[in-house]
Amino acid sequence: MLQILVEALAKTYRVAERAPGLAGAVRGLVRRRWREVHALVDVSFSLEAGELLAFIGPNGAGKSTTVKILSGILRPTSGRVEVGGLVPYEDRVRHVARIGVVFGQRSQLWWDLPVLDGFDLLADIYRVDPAHYRRRRDELVAMLRLEPLLGQPVRQLSLGQRMRAEFAAALLHDPAILFLDEPTIGLDAPSKLAVRAFVRRLNREQGVTVLITTHDMHDVEALAERVIVIGQGRLLADGPFESLRASVLAERRLYIDFAGPAPELEIRGVTVRTRTERSLELAFDPAVIATPKLIAAIATQHAVEDIHVDEPAIEEVITRFYDLHDAREA
Amino acid sequence: MQSVRPYLAAFRTRFQLMLQYRAAALAGFATQCWWGAIRIMVFAAFYGVHAAAAPISLADAITYIWLGQALLALLPWLADPEIGQAVRTGGVGYDRLRPLDAYGFWYARTLGWMLARAVPRAVLMLLAAGIVLPLVGLGAWAWRPPSGMAAALLFLPAFVLMTALAAAVLMLANIVVAASLNERGVNAVLTPLVIVFSGSLLPLDFFPDALRPFLHVQPFAGLVDIPFRIYFADLGGGAALQGLALQAGWTVVLVGLGRLAMERMMRRLEMQGG
């Protein structure tokens, strides 16, 4: 079942612009210059119910704008959007009752209220049936290990604790779709793992459709089967993460520690990336020279202490991809 | 019941949260006692010289002042700070994610904020000016009960309407704050306007004759002048009903305006960042 449909979506902001300094400020008083910023240009994609889709892209790429349009906060400049058969910004009230949203940089819980009071208030706001609410709340509290936090005001929670509470808050009304805008930003490693495990469970066990935006490539690797890459408001790629990785970079890395000084190497298809006195980092394409062959070639000629092969870091894959499309933030 | 449940919850939460601020309530009460005393002395001096020229008796004027000081926090002279904060922190985005009438949601919260500030101050003021002053022999300077049963009964709807009207005025201010991303400008304009035209500074009948036809029909009159004059039966019978109608009419108009403005503002709303 098709749950999200986006066609030729565009969003253009008009921002006032002025030259820097006092002169610019004075000129701005008299005559204001406007500049158009194209946050989204012709973005189209669709999402089936129960899918888990990750949106990645550099800062300012238009990820959050997309989420805000899909969740009904912003209206697009043009294009067609349907979520669960509704146009979010036309039918806002009915639409938002069926979705849950977590913005990693904002809080939807009330700063001065204990967590539990915030949940109660949300249940009232979403008109959740009291018996159903208690069941759902207890389930989420158990899944997210919130029990010890329920009596604490939100302002006293650590970021990791707060994000767990935020997830529960977004799900009390049983939304069919969950939008996550950078939910792991600023979290420590265990909290990130907890968030990923929870999102995966939610998607697999409860069938919640998830659209997540993130900068953290480990989020993507751990969660998403499908990835959309967006840059400068344009959709650059849409497909399985593995194929994205394969298409951008087949390159491998070889790290070697030598018993003596690092030698000069002249092997076809291999470049030296970094060199220290007794170690080398090589980049090579396995299609040109197979990994065992390369290792054998080096180990037979030089006294090697340690050797290991690695793939380029995920961040690097993505940065290359952005550069390939000239999509890095200006 | 289901339909008002979210709004009642929003009101209740805000009311309870604001009620925690005991120090603020005490400080407000102390300030308002001080100002009340000064204003009463000014009035007494004026009545000492020009008693015949005054449109109401000194005793009524004194009650008018105490009542005004007690209910000062109900006057819509400052935009709800939570709105300004929500706009700056982006919390407004979350407000748009609630399956609620956006105006009603804010209105309920603003109402909770106003009443939670007003109630403790009013109770303290009633104790001090209505009970303690007569007990210590200063009855002449006291806050006196409504002038008769009819006045008391009419004051109830007048009080409800003055609160509803005040929240409607505040909502307009809130919307301007949300649209302009800053509350200072709004408050700088709103405060003097409300203080003067509501009759909080001076009962409206003290203004020059030529201004009075205008002063008595403008919306701010329903905030102080009309309900207070009903309280001491200066407005009774048909005049009182007219006053209530004026309060109700302006409330409807301002709520309608606020809804329109909010709709427009929300359409233009642009969330900053990424």
Coordinates of C-alpha atoms in Angstrom, one line a residue:
Chain A
M1 CA 0.0 0.0 0.0
L2 CA 1.4 3.3 -1.0
Q3 CA 1.7 5.6 2.0
I4 CA 3.7 8.6 0.9
L5 CA 3.6 10.1 -2.5
V6 CA 5.7 13.1 -3.5
E7 CA 5.7 14.5 -7.0
A8 CA 7.7 17.4 -8.3
L9 CA 7.9 18.9 -4.9
A10 CA 9.5 22.4 -4.7
K11 CA 9.9 24.9 -1.9
T12 CA 11.3 28.3 -2.4
Y13 CA 12.0 30.7 0.4
R14 CA 12.4 34.4 0.0
V15 CA 15.0 35.9 2.2
A16 CA 15.9 39.5 2.7
E17 CA 19.5 40.2 1.9
R18 CA 21.7 43.1 2.8
A19 CA 25.2 44.1 2.4
P20 CA 27.2 43.7 5.6
G21 CA 28.1 46.6 7.8
L22 CA 26.4 49.9 8.7
A23 CA 26.0 51.1 5.1
G24 CA 24.4 47.9 4.1
A25 CA 22.0 48.1 7.1
V26 CA 21.0 51.7 6.1
R27 CA 20.5 50.8 2.5
G28 CA 18.4 47.8 3.7
L29 CA 16.0 50.3 5.4
V30 CA 15.3 52.1 2.2
R31 CA 15.3 49.4 -0.3
R32 CA 15.1 45.8 0.6
R33 CA 16.6 43.2 -1.7
W34 CA 15.2 39.8 -1.8
R35 CA 16.9 36.6 -2.8
E36 CA 15.2 33.4 -3.6
V37 CA 16.5 30.3 -2.0
H38 CA 15.4 27.0 -3.6
A39 CA 15.3 24.6 -0.7
L40 CA 13.7 21.9 -2.8
V41 CA 13.7 21.5 -6.6
D42 CA 11.6 18.9 -8.3
V43 CA 11.8 16.1 -5.6
S44 CA 9.8 13.0 -6.3
F45 CA 9.6 9.7 -4.5
S46 CA 7.1 7.3 -2.9
L47 CA 7.1 5.1 0.1
E48 CA 5.2 1.9 0.8
A49 CA 3.5 1.2 4.2
G50 CA 6.0 -0.5 6.5
E51 CA 9.1 0.7 4.7
L52 CA 12.0 2.3 6.5
L53 CA 13.6 5.1 4.4
A54 CA 16.6 7.2 5.3
F55 CA 17.1 10.7 3.9
I56 CA 20.7 11.7 3.9
G57 CA 22.4 14.8 2.6
P58 CA 24.7 17.6 3.7
N59 CA 23.6 20.5 5.9
G60 CA 21.1 22.7 4.1
A61 CA 20.3 20.0 1.5
G62 CA 16.5 20.2 2.1
K63 CA 16.0 17.1 4.3
S64 CA 14.3 19.0 7.1
T65 CA 12.2 21.0 4.7
T66 CA 11.0 17.8 3.2
V67 CA 10.0 16.4 6.6
K68 CA 8.3 19.6 7.6
I69 CA 6.2 19.6 4.4
L70 CA 5.4 15.9 4.8
S71 CA 4.3 16.5 8.4
G72 CA 2.1 19.4 7.6
I73 CA 4.1 22.2 9.2
L74 CA 5.1 23.9 5.9
R75 CA 3.3 24.3 2.6
P76 CA 5.3 23.7 -0.5
T77 CA 5.7 26.2 -3.3
S78 CA 4.5 23.7 -5.8
G79 CA 4.2 20.0 -6.4
R80 CA 2.0 17.2 -5.1
V81 CA 2.2 15.5 -1.7
E82 CA 0.0 12.8 -0.3
V83 CA 0.5 11.0 3.0
G84 CA -2.0 8.2 3.7
G85 CA -4.3 9.7 1.1
L86 CA -4.3 13.2 2.7
V87 CA -2.6 16.4 1.6
P88 CA -0.8 17.3 4.8
Y89 CA -1.0 21.1 4.6
E90 CA -4.6 21.1 3.4
D91 CA -6.0 18.6 5.8
R92 CA -3.6 19.3 8.7
V93 CA -5.7 18.3 11.7
R94 CA -6.7 14.9 10.3
H95 CA -3.3 14.3 9.0
V96 CA -1.2 15.1 12.1
A97 CA -3.4 12.8 14.2
R98 CA -2.0 9.9 12.3
I99 CA 1.7 10.7 12.3
G100 CA 4.4 11.0 15.0
V101 CA 7.3 13.3 14.7
V102 CA 10.6 13.6 16.6
F103 CA 12.9 16.5 15.9
G104 CA 16.3 15.7 17.4
Q105 CA 17.1 19.4 18.0
R106 CA 13.8 20.3 19.6
S107 CA 11.6 19.0 22.4
Q108 CA 7.9 18.3 22.3
L109 CA 7.8 17.6 26.0
W110 CA 7.1 20.3 28.5
W111 CA 10.3 21.5 30.1
D112 CA 8.9 22.0 33.6
L113 CA 6.5 19.0 33.6
P114 CA 7.5 15.6 34.9
V115 CA 7.7 13.1 32.0
L116 CA 4.6 11.3 33.0
D117 CA 2.5 14.5 33.2
G118 CA 3.7 15.4 29.7
F119 CA 2.5 12.0 28.4
D120 CA -0.9 12.5 30.1
L121 CA -1.2 15.9 28.5
L122 CA -0.3 14.5 25.0
A123 CA -2.9 11.7 25.6
D124 CA -5.5 14.5 26.2
I125 CA -4.3 16.5 23.2
Y126 CA -4.6 13.5 20.9
R127 CA -7.8 12.4 22.6
V128 CA -6.4 8.9 23.2
D129 CA -8.9 6.6 24.9
P130 CA -7.7 6.3 28.6
A131 CA -7.5 2.5 28.8
H132 CA -5.7 2.3 25.5
Y133 CA -3.4 5.1 26.5
R134 CA -2.4 3.3 29.7
R135 CA -1.6 0.1 27.7
R136 CA 0.4 1.9 25.1
R137 CA 2.2 4.1 27.6
D138 CA 3.3 1.1 29.7
E139 CA 4.4 -0.7 26.5
L140 CA 6.6 2.2 25.4
V141 CA 7.9 2.8 29.0
A142 CA 9.1 -0.8 29.1
M143 CA 10.6 -0.7 25.6
L144 CA 12.5 2.5 26.2
R145 CA 13.3 1.8 29.9
L146 CA 11.7 5.0 31.0
E147 CA 10.3 3.8 34.3
P148 CA 12.9 5.6 36.6
L149 CA 12.5 8.9 34.6
L150 CA 8.7 9.3 34.8
G151 CA 8.7 11.5 37.8
Q152 CA 11.5 13.8 36.7
P153 CA 10.9 17.1 35.1
V154 CA 12.1 17.1 31.5
R155 CA 14.7 19.8 32.1
Q156 CA 16.6 17.4 34.5
L157 CA 17.0 14.7 31.9
S158 CA 20.2 14.0 30.0
L159 CA 20.0 14.3 26.2
G160 CA 19.9 10.5 25.8
Q161 CA 17.2 10.2 28.4
R162 CA 15.2 13.0 26.9
M163 CA 15.4 11.5 23.4
R164 CA 14.0 8.2 24.7
A165 CA 11.1 10.1 26.3
E166 CA 10.6 12.1 23.1
F167 CA 10.2 8.8 21.2
A168 CA 7.6 7.6 23.6
A169 CA 5.8 11.0 23.4
A170 CA 5.7 10.8 19.6
L171 CA 4.1 7.3 19.7
L172 CA 1.5 7.5 22.4
H173 CA -1.3 8.0 19.8
D174 CA -0.2 5.0 17.7
P175 CA 0.8 6.8 14.6
A176 CA 1.1 4.7 11.4
I177 CA 4.0 6.9 10.2
L178 CA 7.0 8.2 12.2
F179 CA 9.1 11.1 10.9
L180 CA 12.5 11.3 12.6
D181 CA 14.5 14.4 11.9
E182 CA 18.1 13.8 13.0
P183 CA 17.0 11.8 16.1
T184 CA 20.5 10.7 17.1
I185 CA 22.2 14.1 16.9
G186 CA 24.4 14.7 19.9
L187 CA 23.7 11.3 21.5
D188 CA 26.5 9.2 23.0
A189 CA 27.2 5.8 21.5
P190 CA 25.0 3.6 23.8
S191 CA 22.1 6.1 23.3
K192 CA 22.5 5.9 19.6
L193 CA 22.4 2.1 19.7
A194 CA 19.3 2.2 21.9
V195 CA 17.6 4.6 19.5
R196 CA 18.5 2.5 16.4
A197 CA 17.4 -0.8 18.1
F198 CA 14.1 0.8 19.1
V199 CA 13.4 2.2 15.6
R200 CA 14.1 -1.1 14.0
R201 CA 11.8 -2.9 16.4
L202 CA 9.1 -0.4 15.8
N203 CA 9.4 -0.8 12.1
R204 CA 9.7 -4.6 12.0
E205 CA 7.4 -5.7 14.9
Q206 CA 4.7 -3.0 14.8
G207 CA 4.9 -2.2 11.1
V208 CA 5.3 1.5 11.6
T209 CA 6.5 3.3 8.4
V210 CA 9.6 5.3 9.2
L211 CA 11.2 8.2 7.4
I212 CA 14.5 9.3 9.1
T213 CA 16.8 12.1 8.2
T214 CA 20.3 11.9 9.5
H215 CA 24.0 12.8 9.1
D216 CA 25.1 9.7 10.9
M217 CA 26.0 7.1 8.4
H218 CA 25.9 4.4 11.0
D219 CA 22.2 5.2 11.5
V220 CA 21.8 4.5 7.8
E221 CA 23.9 1.4 7.8
A222 CA 22.1 0.0 10.9
L223 CA 18.6 0.9 9.8
A224 CA 17.7 1.6 6.3
E225 CA 17.3 -0.7 3.4
R226 CA 16.6 2.2 1.2
V227 CA 18.3 5.6 1.1
I228 CA 17.5 8.8 -0.6
V229 CA 20.4 11.2 -1.1
I230 CA 19.5 14.8 -1.4
G231 CA 21.8 17.7 -2.1
Q232 CA 21.1 21.4 -2.7
G233 CA 17.4 20.6 -2.8
R234 CA 17.6 18.0 -5.5
L235 CA 17.2 14.2 -5.3
L236 CA 20.5 12.7 -6.2
A237 CA 20.0 9.0 -5.6
D238 CA 17.3 6.7 -4.4
G239 CA 18.0 3.0 -3.8
P240 CA 19.4 0.4 -1.5
F241 CA 22.3 1.6 0.6
E242 CA 24.7 -1.1 -0.6
S243 CA 24.2 -0.2 -4.2
L244 CA 24.9 3.4 -3.4
R245 CA 28.1 2.4 -1.7
A246 CA 29.1 0.1 -4.6
S247 CA 28.4 2.7 -7.2
V248 CA 30.4 5.4 -5.6
L249 CA 33.3 3.5 -4.3
A250 CA 34.7 0.1 -4.9
E251 CA 38.0 1.2 -3.4
R252 CA 39.7 -0.7 -0.6
R253 CA 42.4 0.3 1.8
L254 CA 45.5 -1.6 2.9
Y255 CA 47.3 -0.7 6.1
I256 CA 50.8 -2.2 6.5
D257 CA 53.3 -1.9 9.4
F258 CA 56.8 -2.8 8.4
A259 CA 59.6 -4.2 10.5
G260 CA 62.0 -1.7 9.0
P261 CA 61.6 1.6 7.1
A262 CA 58.6 1.8 4.8
P263 CA 59.7 1.0 1.3
E264 CA 58.9 2.7 -2.0
L265 CA 56.2 0.8 -3.8
E266 CA 55.5 0.8 -7.5
I267 CA 52.4 -1.4 -8.1
R268 CA 49.8 -0.8 -10.9
G269 CA 46.4 0.3 -9.5
V270 CA 47.8 1.2 -6.1
T271 CA 48.4 4.6 -4.6
V272 CA 50.0 5.6 -1.4
R273 CA 47.6 7.6 0.7
T274 CA 49.7 8.2 3.8
R275 CA 53.2 7.3 4.8
T276 CA 55.0 7.3 8.1
E277 CA 58.5 6.0 8.8
R278 CA 57.4 2.4 9.2
S279 CA 53.9 2.2 7.9
L280 CA 51.9 2.8 4.7
E281 CA 48.2 3.3 3.9
L282 CA 47.5 2.2 0.4
A283 CA 44.4 2.7 -1.7
F284 CA 43.6 0.1 -4.4
D285 CA 40.9 -1.1 -6.7
P286 CA 40.3 -4.8 -6.3
A287 CA 39.1 -5.0 -9.9
V288 CA 42.6 -4.0 -11.0
I289 CA 44.6 -6.0 -8.5
A290 CA 43.0 -8.6 -6.3
T291 CA 43.5 -8.2 -2.5
P292 CA 45.4 -11.5 -1.9
K293 CA 47.7 -10.8 -4.9
L294 CA 48.6 -7.4 -3.5
I295 CA 49.2 -8.7 0.0
A296 CA 51.4 -11.5 -1.4
A297 CA 53.3 -9.1 -3.6
I298 CA 54.2 -6.9 -0.6
A299 CA 54.7 -9.6 2.0
T300 CA 57.2 -11.6 -0.1
Q301 CA 59.4 -8.6 -0.8
H302 CA 59.3 -6.8 2.6
A303 CA 59.4 -7.7 6.2
V304 CA 55.8 -7.0 7.3
E305 CA 54.8 -6.8 11.0
D306 CA 51.1 -6.3 10.6
I307 CA 48.6 -5.9 7.7
H308 CA 44.9 -5.3 7.4
V309 CA 42.4 -4.4 4.7
D310 CA 39.5 -2.0 5.2
E311 CA 36.8 -0.2 3.3
P312 CA 36.7 3.5 3.2
A313 CA 34.7 5.1 6.0
I314 CA 31.1 5.6 5.3
E315 CA 31.5 9.3 5.8
E316 CA 34.0 9.4 3.1
V317 CA 31.8 7.5 0.7
I318 CA 29.1 10.1 1.2
T319 CA 31.4 13.1 1.0
R320 CA 32.7 11.7 -2.3
F321 CA 29.1 11.3 -3.5
Y322 CA 28.3 14.9 -2.6
D323 CA 31.4 16.1 -4.4
L324 CA 30.6 14.0 -7.4
H325 CA 27.3 15.9 -7.6
D326 CA 28.7 19.2 -6.5
A327 CA 26.3 19.1 -3.7
R328 CA 28.3 20.3 -0.7
E329 CA 26.9 23.2 1.2
A330 CA 28.3 26.5 -0.1
Chain B
M1 CA -16.5 16.2 26.3
Q2 CA -13.9 14.6 23.9
S3 CA -14.0 17.7 21.8
V4 CA -12.9 20.1 24.5
R5 CA -10.6 17.6 26.3
P6 CA -7.3 18.9 24.7
Y7 CA -8.1 22.5 25.4
L8 CA -9.1 21.9 29.0
A9 CA -5.9 19.9 29.4
A10 CA -3.8 22.7 27.9
F11 CA -5.5 25.3 30.1
R12 CA -5.1 23.2 33.3
T13 CA -1.5 22.4 32.6
R14 CA -0.5 26.0 32.1
F15 CA -2.6 27.1 35.1
Q16 CA -0.9 24.5 37.4
L17 CA 2.6 25.4 36.1
M18 CA 2.1 29.1 36.6
L19 CA 0.6 28.6 40.0
Q20 CA 4.0 27.3 41.2
Y21 CA 5.5 30.8 41.1
R22 CA 4.8 31.8 44.6
A23 CA 7.6 34.4 44.9
A24 CA 6.3 36.1 41.7
A25 CA 2.8 36.2 43.1
L26 CA 4.0 37.7 46.4
A27 CA 6.2 40.2 44.7
G28 CA 3.3 41.2 42.4
F29 CA 1.0 41.5 45.3
A30 CA 3.4 43.7 47.2
T31 CA 3.9 46.0 44.1
Q32 CA 0.2 46.2 43.6
C33 CA -0.5 47.1 47.3
W34 CA 2.1 49.9 47.0
W35 CA 0.7 51.3 43.8
G36 CA -2.9 50.9 45.1
A37 CA -2.0 52.9 48.2
I38 CA -0.3 55.7 46.2
R39 CA -3.2 55.9 43.7
I40 CA -5.7 56.1 46.6
M41 CA -3.7 59.0 48.2
V42 CA -3.7 60.8 44.8
F43 CA -7.5 60.3 44.5
A44 CA -8.1 61.4 48.1
A45 CA -6.1 64.6 47.4
F46 CA -8.1 65.3 44.3
Y47 CA -11.4 64.6 46.0
G48 CA -10.3 66.9 48.9
V49 CA -10.2 69.8 46.4
H50 CA -12.7 68.9 43.7
A51 CA -15.2 66.4 45.2
A52 CA -18.1 68.0 43.3
A53 CA -16.4 67.6 39.9
A54 CA -15.8 63.9 40.4
P55 CA -18.1 61.5 38.4
I56 CA -18.0 58.8 41.2
S57 CA -17.8 58.9 45.0
L58 CA -14.5 58.6 46.7
A59 CA -15.5 55.2 48.3
D60 CA -16.4 53.9 44.8
A61 CA -13.1 55.2 43.4
I62 CA -11.2 53.4 46.2
T63 CA -12.9 50.1 45.5
Y64 CA -12.3 50.7 41.8
I65 CA -8.6 51.0 42.5
W66 CA -8.3 47.9 44.8
L67 CA -10.3 45.9 42.3
G68 CA -8.1 47.1 39.5
Q69 CA -4.9 46.3 41.5
A70 CA -6.3 42.8 42.4
L71 CA -7.1 42.0 38.8
L72 CA -4.1 43.7 37.1
A73 CA -2.7 40.4 35.9
L74 CA -5.9 39.9 33.9
L75 CA -5.2 42.9 31.9
P76 CA -3.8 42.0 28.4
W77 CA -0.9 44.4 28.6
L78 CA 1.9 41.8 28.0
A79 CA 2.0 39.2 25.2
D80 CA 2.2 35.6 26.5
P81 CA 5.9 35.1 26.9
E82 CA 5.5 31.4 26.1
I83 CA 4.5 32.3 22.5
G84 CA 7.6 34.4 21.9
Q85 CA 9.7 31.6 23.3
A86 CA 8.0 29.0 21.2
V87 CA 8.6 31.1 18.1
R88 CA 12.3 31.5 18.9
T89 CA 13.0 27.9 19.8
G90 CA 10.9 26.4 17.0
G91 CA 8.3 25.0 19.4
V92 CA 5.7 26.5 17.2
G93 CA 6.5 23.7 14.8
Y94 CA 5.3 21.2 17.3
D95 CA 2.2 23.2 17.9
R96 CA 1.4 22.7 14.2
L97 CA 1.7 18.9 14.7
R98 CA -1.2 18.8 17.2
P99 CA -4.5 17.7 15.8
L100 CA -6.2 20.8 17.2
D101 CA -7.6 24.1 16.3
A102 CA -4.5 26.2 16.5
Y103 CA -6.2 29.3 17.8
G104 CA -8.2 27.4 20.4
F105 CA -5.0 25.7 21.6
W106 CA -3.1 28.9 22.1
Y107 CA -6.2 30.6 23.6
A108 CA -6.6 27.9 26.2
R109 CA -3.0 28.2 27.2
T110 CA -3.0 32.0 27.3
L111 CA -6.1 31.9 29.5
G112 CA -4.4 29.5 31.9
W113 CA -1.4 31.8 32.1
M114 CA -3.5 34.9 32.8
L115 CA -5.8 33.3 35.4
A116 CA -2.9 31.6 37.2
R117 CA -1.2 34.9 37.6
A118 CA -4.3 36.7 38.6
V119 CA -5.9 34.4 41.1
P120 CA -3.3 34.3 43.9
R121 CA -2.8 38.1 43.6
A122 CA -6.5 38.7 43.7
V123 CA -7.1 36.5 46.7
L124 CA -4.2 38.2 48.7
M125 CA -5.5 41.6 47.7
L126 CA -9.0 40.7 48.8
L127 CA -7.7 39.6 52.2
A128 CA -5.5 42.7 52.6
A129 CA -7.8 45.4 51.3
G130 CA -11.2 43.8 51.9
I131 CA -10.7 42.2 55.3
V132 CA -7.6 43.4 57.0
L133 CA -8.1 47.2 56.3
P134 CA -11.6 47.3 57.9
L135 CA -10.3 45.2 60.9
V136 CA -7.5 47.6 61.7
G137 CA -9.9 50.5 61.6
L138 CA -9.1 51.8 58.1
G139 CA -12.6 50.9 56.7
A140 CA -12.8 54.1 54.8
W141 CA -9.9 53.0 52.6
A142 CA -11.1 49.5 52.2
W143 CA -12.2 47.4 49.2
R144 CA -15.9 47.2 49.6
P145 CA -18.3 44.4 48.5
P146 CA -20.5 44.8 45.4
S147 CA -23.3 47.4 45.8
G148 CA -26.1 45.0 46.3
M149 CA -27.2 41.6 45.1
A150 CA -28.0 42.6 41.6
A151 CA -24.6 44.2 41.1
A152 CA -22.9 41.1 42.5
L153 CA -24.9 38.8 40.2
L154 CA -24.2 40.9 37.2
F155 CA -20.5 41.2 38.0
L156 CA -20.1 37.4 37.5
P157 CA -20.8 37.4 33.8
A158 CA -19.0 40.7 33.5
F159 CA -15.9 39.1 35.0
V160 CA -16.1 36.0 32.8
L161 CA -16.5 38.3 29.7
M162 CA -13.7 40.6 30.8
T163 CA -11.4 37.5 31.1
A164 CA -12.5 36.2 27.7
L165 CA -12.1 39.6 26.1
A166 CA -8.6 40.0 27.7
A167 CA -7.5 36.7 26.3
A168 CA -8.8 37.6 22.9
V169 CA -6.7 40.8 23.0
L170 CA -3.7 38.9 24.1
M171 CA -4.2 36.4 21.3
L172 CA -3.9 39.3 18.8
A173 CA -0.7 40.4 20.5
N174 CA 0.6 36.8 20.5
I175 CA 0.0 36.5 16.8
V176 CA 1.9 39.7 16.1
V177 CA 4.7 38.4 18.3
A178 CA 4.8 35.1 16.3
A179 CA 4.7 36.9 13.0
S180 CA 7.4 39.5 13.9
L181 CA 9.5 37.0 16.0
N182 CA 9.8 39.6 18.8
E183 CA 7.6 40.7 21.7
R184 CA 9.2 44.0 22.7
G185 CA 7.6 46.1 20.0
V186 CA 4.1 44.6 20.6
N187 CA 4.4 45.1 24.4
A188 CA 5.6 48.7 24.0
V189 CA 2.5 49.6 22.0
L190 CA 0.0 47.4 23.9
T191 CA 0.8 48.3 27.5
P192 CA 0.0 52.1 27.4
L193 CA -3.0 51.4 25.1
V194 CA -4.5 48.9 27.5
I195 CA -3.7 50.8 30.7
V196 CA -5.3 54.0 29.4
F197 CA -8.2 52.8 27.4
S198 CA -9.4 50.1 29.7
G199 CA -9.9 52.6 32.5
S200 CA -7.2 50.9 34.6
L201 CA -5.2 54.2 35.0
L202 CA -8.2 56.3 35.5
P203 CA -12.0 55.5 35.3
L204 CA -13.1 56.5 31.8
D205 CA -15.6 59.0 33.2
F206 CA -12.7 61.1 34.4
F207 CA -11.7 61.8 30.8
P208 CA -13.0 64.9 29.0
D209 CA -16.6 64.8 28.0
A210 CA -15.8 65.0 24.3
L211 CA -13.9 61.7 24.4
R212 CA -16.4 59.8 26.4
P213 CA -18.8 58.6 23.6
F214 CA -15.8 57.0 22.0
L215 CA -14.2 55.7 25.2
H216 CA -17.3 53.9 26.2
V217 CA -17.7 51.9 23.1
Q218 CA -14.1 50.9 22.3
P219 CA -13.1 47.3 23.1
F220 CA -10.8 48.0 26.0
A221 CA -13.6 49.5 28.0
G222 CA -14.9 45.9 28.5
L223 CA -11.6 45.0 30.3
V224 CA -12.0 47.3 33.4
D225 CA -14.5 50.2 33.1
I226 CA -17.6 48.2 32.3
P227 CA -17.2 45.3 34.8
F228 CA -16.0 47.6 37.6
R229 CA -18.9 50.0 37.2
I230 CA -21.3 47.0 37.2
Y231 CA -19.6 46.0 40.5
F232 CA -20.5 49.1 42.3
A233 CA -23.9 49.5 40.4
D234 CA -22.8 52.6 38.5
L235 CA -24.1 50.5 35.6
G236 CA -27.3 48.8 36.5
G237 CA -30.3 47.2 34.8
G238 CA -30.4 48.0 31.1
A239 CA -27.1 49.9 31.1
A240 CA -25.4 46.8 32.7
L241 CA -26.9 44.5 30.1
Q242 CA -25.6 46.9 27.4
G243 CA -22.2 46.8 28.9
L244 CA -22.3 43.0 28.9
A245 CA -23.4 43.0 25.3
L246 CA -20.5 45.3 24.4
Q247 CA -18.0 43.0 26.1
A248 CA -19.5 39.9 24.4
G249 CA -19.6 41.7 21.0
W250 CA -16.0 42.8 21.1
T251 CA -14.9 39.4 22.3
V252 CA -16.6 37.8 19.3
V253 CA -15.0 40.4 16.9
L254 CA -11.5 40.1 18.3
V255 CA -11.6 36.3 18.4
G256 CA -12.8 36.4 14.7
L257 CA -10.0 38.8 13.8
G258 CA -7.5 36.7 15.7
R259 CA -8.5 33.5 13.9
L260 CA -8.1 35.2 10.6
A261 CA -4.7 36.7 11.5
M262 CA -3.6 33.4 12.8
E263 CA -4.6 31.5 9.7
R264 CA -2.7 34.0 7.6
M265 CA 0.3 33.9 9.8
M266 CA 0.5 30.1 9.8
R267 CA 0.3 30.0 6.1
R268 CA 3.4 32.3 5.9
L269 CA 5.1 30.6 8.7
E270 CA 8.6 29.5 7.8
M271 CA 10.6 27.3 10.0
Q272 CA 14.3 28.3 10.0
G273 CA 17.2 26.0 9.5
G274 CA 18.1 22.8 7.6

